Every structure is written in C-alpha cells, then in structure tokens.
C-alpha cells in the first residue's frame, strides 16, 4: 500500500462517499454528457452553501456527543427577525451589519440551547426538539408570518455579488456567488479550531468520553456551551445567506431541512455516539446529498425517489462501516 | 517525627472520614515513600476507595492531617493533588477512545500548561518520551479504541508519567490482564520505582502485585488492621486480615450416589480460545472450572450458554442435544447463565428490581399476548424473599443495591425459570464477604435440590467451599480434574500456577 495514504484510507466513510460521488458523476456524464460542465458544478455549489454551513455546525454538535435539531429554526428566526428589524429601523444598512446581527441572534438562541444542555445537563435531543418548536412558534406568533420580498437593498447587492461568472461555449450561464466565500470561511475557521486549538481537541475529547474529560480537567460545561453558541452563530449566518440569495425572507423556509443536514453529516462519517467527524467527510456528505437532491433526474431516477435514495445511502453509508466494525470486534473477541 | 515521615511522599496522619454518620475511615495513618509500591487491600466497603479519594483530593477528610510532597495540605482538590504529582489510573483508564495514543498521553499535560493551541509535534514528543521511559512501542497515531486492554493500560500509565506523576494509584490493575501482560506490568512497575515513582495498588486480588510491592496495608471496616513488609504476607494471610475471620464455610455435602447425569459436554473446541473441553455434570453436583486469566474459562462458560459459537463438540442436557451457539436454545434446555460482569451483561441496571427478576418469566405468565402482571410480580417477589434480597422497595432500580444484592437479583431471575443447569461465572466478584458466604450457601442449597451447577471462578476458597469437583484450565485446555473434598487451597494454587 502507498505510504502517503492514511492507514485506514480504504475503510473510511469519506472514501466510500467520495467513491459514490465519482460513480454517480460517471454514470450521469455517460447518460447525459452535459452533466459534467461548469454550469452544473456552479449550480450544485450554490445549492450546497446553506446546507454546507449548517452541516459544519451539525457536525460539531455530533462530535461533542450531542445532537441538535433546532438549528434550522435558529437560522430562519435569525434571518427573519434581523430582516424585520433592519426594515423597521434602518433599511439602508450595509449588508455586513445585517449579517452580523443575524449571526448575533443565532448565537443568542444557541446560548439558550447551551444553557439547558451544558449547565442543566438535559439531554440534547430533548432540549433541541423543544427549542425547535419554541423558536419557530415564537417567530411566527410574535415576529411575523408574512413572506417579505422587499428586502433591504444591501442584501440584494450581496446576492448580486459574484466571484466568477461567464457563459460556456454551449451558451449556458454560470456564476459563483460571494456566499461561496462564506462557506469557505466557515470551513477554514472551523478546521483551525478543531485541529489547532485545545478548545477543538477538547470538543473531540468530550465526545469520546465526558467522564474522562472531566477527570483530566477539561471544562466540560463551558466547552459544551461554546459548541451550541457556535452552532447557533453558524445557523444565523446560513439563514441570512439563504434569505439574501433567495431574495426573500420566508419565515416558513429552512425548517424541515435539519434531517437532510444531519444525514449529510452522518454520511460523512460522524457518529451519533460522539467523538467522530471530519470536515472533509461532512463536505463530501453535503456534496452527495446536494447531488442527489438536484441531479437524480439526470441518471433517470425520478425526483420522487429522492428521499428513498437518500435513505438507502444513509443505510449503506453508515451500515457498511458499522457492520465491518462489528465483524472485526467479533473476530477479536 | 520519625525520619520515615520526613521523607514520605504521602503522609496521612489519623485520617477520619464520616459520611452522614457512617465512619468510612477511622483514624488511619498511611505513608508512601518515593519509589515505594504499596498494596492497599480490603474488601468492598473497607474504606480503601475512600482513602484513595482523600489522597487524590476528590473527598475532603473529616479529621487528620495530609502531607503530600513535603507540604501540609489542609485543603486539597483534584487539581492540587494532580499538580503535586498524584495520578489515579481508574479501572476504566479514563482514556478517549476516539483520539490517538499521542493525544491521550499528552492531553492532560497540554491542559495543565494552559496551552490554547494544539501543537501536534509537541504532543508527539511528549508521548514518545513517555513511551520510551517505560520502554514500550505503541503506534502514536493509533486510535486508542483499537488497542487491546493491556496497551490501553500502558497508555494510561504513560499519561500519568507525562503529567510528572510522583505517585501512581492503580485501581484493580491486573483484573483484565493475561499472565504475560501482568509480568510485563510488573517489570514496568519495577522500572518506575527505580526512578523514584511511588505506586499504590488497590485491589481485592493481590497475589499478582505482591511480588513488586514493598509494603502491604490492609483496611477493614475503616480501620487499618495490618501493615507490614510484603514479604510477610501471602494470599491466605491477606484474606484473613481482610475478612477478619477464617470465613467458616461448610463443605458441600456429597452428591447423591447414582444421581443421573444432567449435562454432557464432549470435545468442545473453538480455535484460539479453548480445545477439547469434555466433562459430565451430575444432578446435584457443583462443578468448578478455574484457571488463570486468559486460560479460556470465560469463553467456555459463554460457549456452554451459546454466547460463543464453538467450532466443534457437543452439549447434551438430560440426554437431548443442545444446538451450539444459540442462547435461546440453551435457555430452552433450561440452562441458566449468570455472567461475570453483571453490570453490562446481566442486569438492566436502571430498571426496577422486580422487573429484572420478572423479565425471565414473561413467556410463562402471558396468555393471548397479554401479561398477567399480578402473578408475574408475586412470583418475582417470592424469589426475592427466598434469596433474602435486602431492599426497602422492589420498585427501586437495581443499581441502588449493593453488589451482593445485585448478584442475588441476577440469581433470582434464573432460579424463577427453574433451571436444570446453572452456570455461575464469578458468582462473588465485587461482593462483600458476608454476601459471599450467603451466595455460597445458596449454591449449596440449590445443588441439594438437584440442580447441576457450574461455578467458573478464580477465587480458590470459593471453589473449595462450594465444588465437588474442580476442573483446572490452562491455555484453553482442561489439564486437571480434581476432587474438591481432598483438596487444600495450597494444592489448588500450586496446580494453577505450575
């Protein structure tokens, strides 16, 4: 075996998911040569931005040994209420300020989750199921339930900003929006945190064993609290990007997406028991989910089969490694 | 103050600890010199874990003085204690299964030096230095979950060393190790002692660590009852000091002559675990299976109940063959199995005592898919009474019971199913002396009622006081079949070790 590959390369989820993606692309390109073009890639990338940012947050929670289902509610809450706020007091505010406020709202709601989970020690699924309903209900009842298409102009400006655009020889238009940079920034920031700081390593350690983490002196409570605040902030960012790019603040959007996002993260190798998860895996999982959601039709599978396909992928993607591990354990025992 | 106290790394004087009126420790003096290995022995509830908690700063003492590393410590918490060089290696090692060996070793060090950033190279250096120190090679990048138990223990030791341990406290260090691994551990302990690192072993079973220890301290009911050079103790005298009596146990009465053969095992073999296991079990007989850790006795026990699937051989109960590797078939043949690790294999810890017993009888009390709850509960309660399970409330969770009572609940579940053959793996592991004698009574009593019982244990007095015959295993084979009556503990210990 080659030395530059990690030892467990062939048994990793990442490899499996990447393989499925490549396979899908090959089949898709064979059945429709127009599939593998820059237009498709830029379409998929655009679709992956919001899910990608949310997935980074979801992965972080899984790594820390918890699960969060409220992040979509946080995203839409932060997006809608910051939009309403700025429309009321300062419609001409620059977009970075609006974004910052949305991120702040997100962090605040994340802190709400974090308080119950880290300081009161309540189960994460129960807390976030509860807050999912609360955030959503609060938003629709007290802040508004109208779709707003008349956004602050600076948000529209943001959505028009592109990193690259052009027309292919075949005459298809493509563009990569600024928002792609946000996803990149989130990935880099999170990567540095997870790999290069003691905070990040502590998150992995807590996911591995809370009791051991406590015994060697990791501040478990604050670390958990931080995780939920960070996830909330990422949700706030994802939400406002979703609103800007879609040019509409829709209080009914995003909620319902949380299971797809968690599916992407789990496909990428994060384990529900905590302690495991990589950014590479998460991004591959997101890519696979986005491809399935947008391009299934190209290989001749009807769109209605989307969720069945995703379900099968999850069963295979997590089942195969789990089954392998079980066999290995049985042999050793 | 004697020079003894001047040089001591840990010097506890007249330590008393009371919990809500219960005296856990009563004026105990305890010293550990640098480079000294001390065996701290005692039954459950003798106060040895309390003493460890006080040294490691987890619990404050009610009275007495504590000096660690030459300083009086009127106030102690885990951080202060760790900073002074006291490191506890818990039985579960407290490692992070998902992190690499290097990170596991260096994590605590990085935290204590208040690093904000994770420096992969520094971490590897710290880890490889610690591994070098005990002369062990383990892949630094391997995830700890992939390591065998013995290597996990070494990683835990290295972590303590990396944190500049002056005193390493090891809780039941040899329970999970094979003989060879125990010898390697002994070598490492000797090396650490030469470097001036002190060690405290906390254990029920001390034979294996006596060889590397200087001093033995025995606690009983919160008092220090014996202290002296390790050379003056052997397993037998330790047991005497720990229990305070030569536990008077009646030897088993004879098997009724001409009793029918209940269970026949022929040529049971599983590659890598055990080979050619054959024996007969009579009705009313108690058969012991013993051997050192790693000899395959637990695998055999599991195979008899179908939890391990043997490659070859046969099991018959009352003349009828039992399919191999199928616990349900074993259960139908009325074989019962009480596992060694009650906590993870035997009981539903958070469920009520009553439910834990009743779950074995669900099929007998159901009609048309519904359960007759009253009859189910009555029967379970009856068994709890017969086994003298001490509990104020049968609806309390099993985990609220003491080890001895938990074991009785596990027994009650199986007895309510009227087994013909009962496999008891380590029936008194983690059980205090009093309960132990009671459990032995129960075993003898059940045998008199005609149940065939197999006791799998390495507790020699237990085997001698309950078994008619004892099979000794080594490296997966039965090497001896001994008559329990004419056997002494020394004989048996000799056969085990030879």
Tab-separated table of C-alpha atoms in Angstrom, chain A residues 7-8 63 192 195-199 201-202 204-213 215-219 271 274-276 278 333, chain B residues 79 90 92-99 103 106-108 110-111 115-120 139 141-143 145 159 270 273 299 308:
chain	number	residue	atom	x	y	z
A	7	UNK	CA	-3.603	3.711	7.048
A	8	UNK	CA	-7.351	3.446	7.322
A	63	UNK	CA	-18.550	15.400	17.574
A	192	UNK	CA	-8.383	25.680	12.509
A	195	UNK	CA	-7.346	20.814	14.548
A	196	UNK	CA	-5.212	23.534	16.011
A	197	UNK	CA	-6.741	24.670	19.267
A	198	UNK	CA	-7.116	22.959	22.603
A	199	UNK	CA	-10.767	24.030	22.500
A	201	UNK	CA	-9.446	18.977	20.747
A	202	UNK	CA	-11.488	19.275	23.937
A	204	UNK	CA	-13.415	15.727	20.430
A	205	UNK	CA	-12.324	14.573	23.886
A	206	UNK	CA	-15.732	15.292	25.403
A	207	UNK	CA	-17.378	13.403	22.568
A	208	UNK	CA	-15.069	10.477	23.273
A	209	UNK	CA	-15.753	10.323	26.992
A	210	UNK	CA	-17.340	13.034	29.093
A	211	UNK	CA	-16.242	11.402	32.335
A	212	UNK	CA	-12.610	11.125	31.256
A	213	UNK	CA	-12.669	14.716	30.049
A	215	UNK	CA	-11.220	13.793	35.210
A	216	UNK	CA	-8.306	15.322	33.323
A	217	UNK	CA	-9.607	18.816	33.939
A	218	UNK	CA	-11.356	19.850	30.725
A	219	UNK	CA	-14.003	22.457	31.395
A	271	UNK	CA	-21.075	9.053	14.616
A	274	UNK	CA	-19.931	11.395	19.569
A	275	UNK	CA	-16.216	11.865	19.145
A	276	UNK	CA	-16.019	11.208	15.429
A	278	UNK	CA	-14.326	15.349	9.958
A	333	UNK	CA	-13.489	-11.353	20.958
B	79	UNK	CA	-6.166	19.766	40.641
B	90	UNK	CA	-9.040	4.164	37.184
B	92	UNK	CA	-11.665	2.021	33.033
B	93	UNK	CA	-8.439	4.001	32.369
B	94	UNK	CA	-10.394	7.204	31.559
B	95	UNK	CA	-8.972	7.355	28.067
B	96	UNK	CA	-10.517	8.885	24.966
B	97	UNK	CA	-11.275	6.008	22.594
B	98	UNK	CA	-11.604	8.304	19.600
B	99	UNK	CA	-8.294	10.113	19.987
B	103	UNK	CA	-3.082	12.865	22.190
B	106	UNK	CA	-0.327	14.455	26.223
B	107	UNK	CA	-3.797	15.946	26.663
B	108	UNK	CA	-3.648	16.489	30.404
B	110	UNK	CA	-1.272	20.413	27.465
B	111	UNK	CA	-4.209	21.458	29.611
B	115	UNK	CA	-1.955	25.857	26.040
B	116	UNK	CA	-4.505	27.490	23.789
B	117	UNK	CA	-3.247	25.979	20.605
B	118	UNK	CA	-2.800	22.357	19.818
B	119	UNK	CA	0.767	21.638	18.747
B	120	UNK	CA	0.883	18.263	17.089
B	139	UNK	CA	1.912	3.437	17.352
B	141	UNK	CA	-1.219	7.626	15.687
B	142	UNK	CA	-3.315	4.570	16.527
B	143	UNK	CA	-6.733	5.323	17.902
B	145	UNK	CA	-10.184	2.206	20.777
B	159	UNK	CA	-0.314	9.729	30.540
B	270	UNK	CA	-13.033	-23.083	19.469
B	273	UNK	CA	-9.963	-19.886	22.789
B	299	UNK	CA	-15.130	-18.411	26.808
B	308	UNK	CA	-19.819	-18.066	21.964
